[in-house]
Coordinates of C-alpha atoms in Angstrom, one line a residue:
M1 CA 72.0 117.7 125.6
G2 CA 70.9 114.3 126.8
V3 CA 71.5 110.7 127.5
K4 CA 70.3 107.8 125.4
V5 CA 69.7 104.1 126.3
G6 CA 69.3 101.7 123.4
N7 CA 69.7 98.3 121.9
G8 CA 72.0 97.8 119.0
D9 CA 73.1 95.0 116.7
L10 CA 76.8 94.7 115.7
E11 CA 77.6 92.3 112.8
G12 CA 80.9 91.1 111.5
T13 CA 82.0 88.9 108.6
N14 CA 85.2 86.9 108.3
A15 CA 86.0 86.2 104.6
G16 CA 86.7 82.7 103.5
Y17 CA 90.3 81.8 102.8
T18 CA 92.8 78.9 102.2
A19 CA 95.9 78.4 104.3
G20 CA 98.1 75.5 103.0
S21 CA 95.8 72.5 102.5
N22 CA 93.1 73.9 104.9
T23 CA 90.1 75.8 103.6
Y24 CA 88.1 78.0 105.9
A25 CA 84.6 79.1 105.0
S26 CA 83.3 82.6 105.4
T27 CA 81.4 83.2 108.6
T28 CA 79.1 85.9 109.8
A29 CA 77.9 86.6 113.3
S30 CA 76.1 89.4 115.1
K31 CA 75.8 90.5 118.7
D32 CA 72.8 92.3 120.2
S33 CA 73.6 94.6 123.2
N34 CA 72.2 97.3 125.3
Y35 CA 74.2 100.5 125.3
G36 CA 74.3 104.1 126.6
A37 CA 75.2 107.2 124.7
I38 CA 75.4 111.0 125.3
F39 CA 74.3 113.5 122.7
A40 CA 74.1 117.2 122.1
E41 CA 72.1 119.1 119.6
L42 CA 72.0 122.7 118.4
G43 CA 69.0 124.3 116.6
L44 CA 69.8 126.2 113.4
G45 CA 68.1 129.5 113.9
D46 CA 64.4 129.6 113.5
T47 CA 64.3 126.5 111.3
P48 CA 63.1 123.1 112.3
V49 CA 66.6 121.7 111.6
S50 CA 69.2 121.0 114.2
I51 CA 72.7 119.6 114.1
G52 CA 73.8 116.9 116.6
V53 CA 76.5 114.7 117.7
E54 CA 76.2 111.4 119.6
F55 CA 79.0 109.4 121.4
V56 CA 78.9 105.9 122.8
P57 CA 81.6 105.8 125.4
L58 CA 81.6 101.9 125.6
D59 CA 83.6 99.2 123.8
A60 CA 82.1 96.0 122.3
D61 CA 83.7 92.7 121.4
I62 CA 82.3 90.6 118.7
S63 CA 83.2 86.9 118.1
L64 CA 82.5 85.3 114.8
D65 CA 82.4 81.7 116.1
G66 CA 80.6 81.9 119.5
A67 CA 82.3 80.3 122.5
N68 CA 85.4 79.2 120.5
A69 CA 86.4 82.9 120.1
S70 CA 89.0 82.2 117.5
T71 CA 88.0 85.2 115.4
S72 CA 87.0 88.4 117.2
A73 CA 87.4 92.2 117.1
N74 CA 87.0 95.1 119.5
V75 CA 84.9 98.1 118.5
G76 CA 84.9 101.4 120.4
D77 CA 84.7 105.2 120.3
Y78 CA 81.5 105.1 118.3
L79 CA 80.6 108.7 117.2
T80 CA 77.8 110.0 115.0
A81 CA 77.3 113.5 113.5
Y82 CA 73.8 114.2 112.2
L83 CA 71.2 116.6 110.9
M84 CA 67.7 116.3 112.3
Y85 CA 64.4 117.8 111.0
M86 CA 61.6 118.1 113.6
H87 CA 57.9 118.6 112.9
D88 CA 55.3 119.6 115.5
A89 CA 52.4 117.2 115.6
G90 CA 50.4 118.5 118.5
N91 CA 51.3 116.9 121.9
M92 CA 54.4 115.5 120.4
S93 CA 56.8 116.0 117.5
V94 CA 58.0 113.6 114.8
Y95 CA 61.5 113.8 113.4
A96 CA 63.8 112.4 110.8
K97 CA 67.6 112.4 111.0
A98 CA 70.5 111.5 108.8
G99 CA 74.2 111.5 109.5
F100 CA 77.6 109.8 109.4
S101 CA 78.9 107.3 112.0
Q102 CA 82.5 106.3 112.7
A103 CA 84.0 103.8 115.2
D104 CA 87.5 102.5 115.9
I105 CA 88.3 98.8 115.4
G106 CA 90.9 97.7 117.9
A107 CA 92.9 94.4 118.0
I108 CA 91.6 91.7 115.7
K109 CA 92.2 88.1 116.8
S110 CA 92.1 85.5 114.1
K111 CA 92.7 81.8 114.8
S112 CA 95.2 82.1 117.7
T113 CA 97.0 85.1 116.2
V114 CA 96.4 88.6 117.4
V115 CA 96.6 91.1 114.6
S116 CA 97.4 94.6 115.9
Q117 CA 95.5 96.3 113.2
S118 CA 93.7 99.5 114.1
S119 CA 91.2 100.6 111.6
E120 CA 87.9 102.5 111.4
L121 CA 84.3 101.5 110.7
E122 CA 82.3 104.1 108.8
G123 CA 78.8 104.4 107.5
I124 CA 75.6 106.4 107.0
M125 CA 73.0 106.7 109.7
I126 CA 69.3 107.3 109.0
G127 CA 66.4 107.4 111.5
A128 CA 63.0 108.5 112.5
G129 CA 61.3 109.1 115.8
L130 CA 58.8 110.7 118.2
Q131 CA 59.5 113.3 120.8
T132 CA 57.1 113.9 123.7
G133 CA 56.1 117.3 124.9
E134 CA 57.7 118.7 128.0
L135 CA 57.5 116.3 131.0
N136 CA 58.3 116.9 134.6
A137 CA 61.3 119.1 135.4
G138 CA 61.5 120.3 131.7
L139 CA 62.6 116.9 130.4
K140 CA 61.5 115.4 127.1
G141 CA 61.4 111.7 126.0
R142 CA 62.2 110.2 122.6
F143 CA 61.5 106.9 120.9
E144 CA 63.5 106.4 117.7
I145 CA 64.6 103.8 115.2
T146 CA 68.0 104.2 113.4
Y147 CA 69.9 102.2 110.9

């Protein structure tokens, strides 16, 4: 069980459309943000494989047009379930992980209309990292990159 502090990138795309005589181009925007998560892992017997779950208890708002905020959405309840393979490399371990992520998309605002559409965002997660040996008080540190 542990806590994680990271930096993530959330990207959204608004499809182009025509309303009456007005044509609106497709727009894409992203938002970088620091976040915190909690995770728990359970080793699978004497194997180097463990199963884990990670939860980000924070919400994020993304706007597709910057300060105008005419198109935006709220993303929350981000949950990932994964398998991790750990290999001992002397003073530290290297690992690879793969899993499935899901988040809720709350109210979507488009041009001055709020669309009360609740939906889900789903995708595959892959990653790799390094884990330190035991530090003070039995703690371990990790550095990882995930997509």
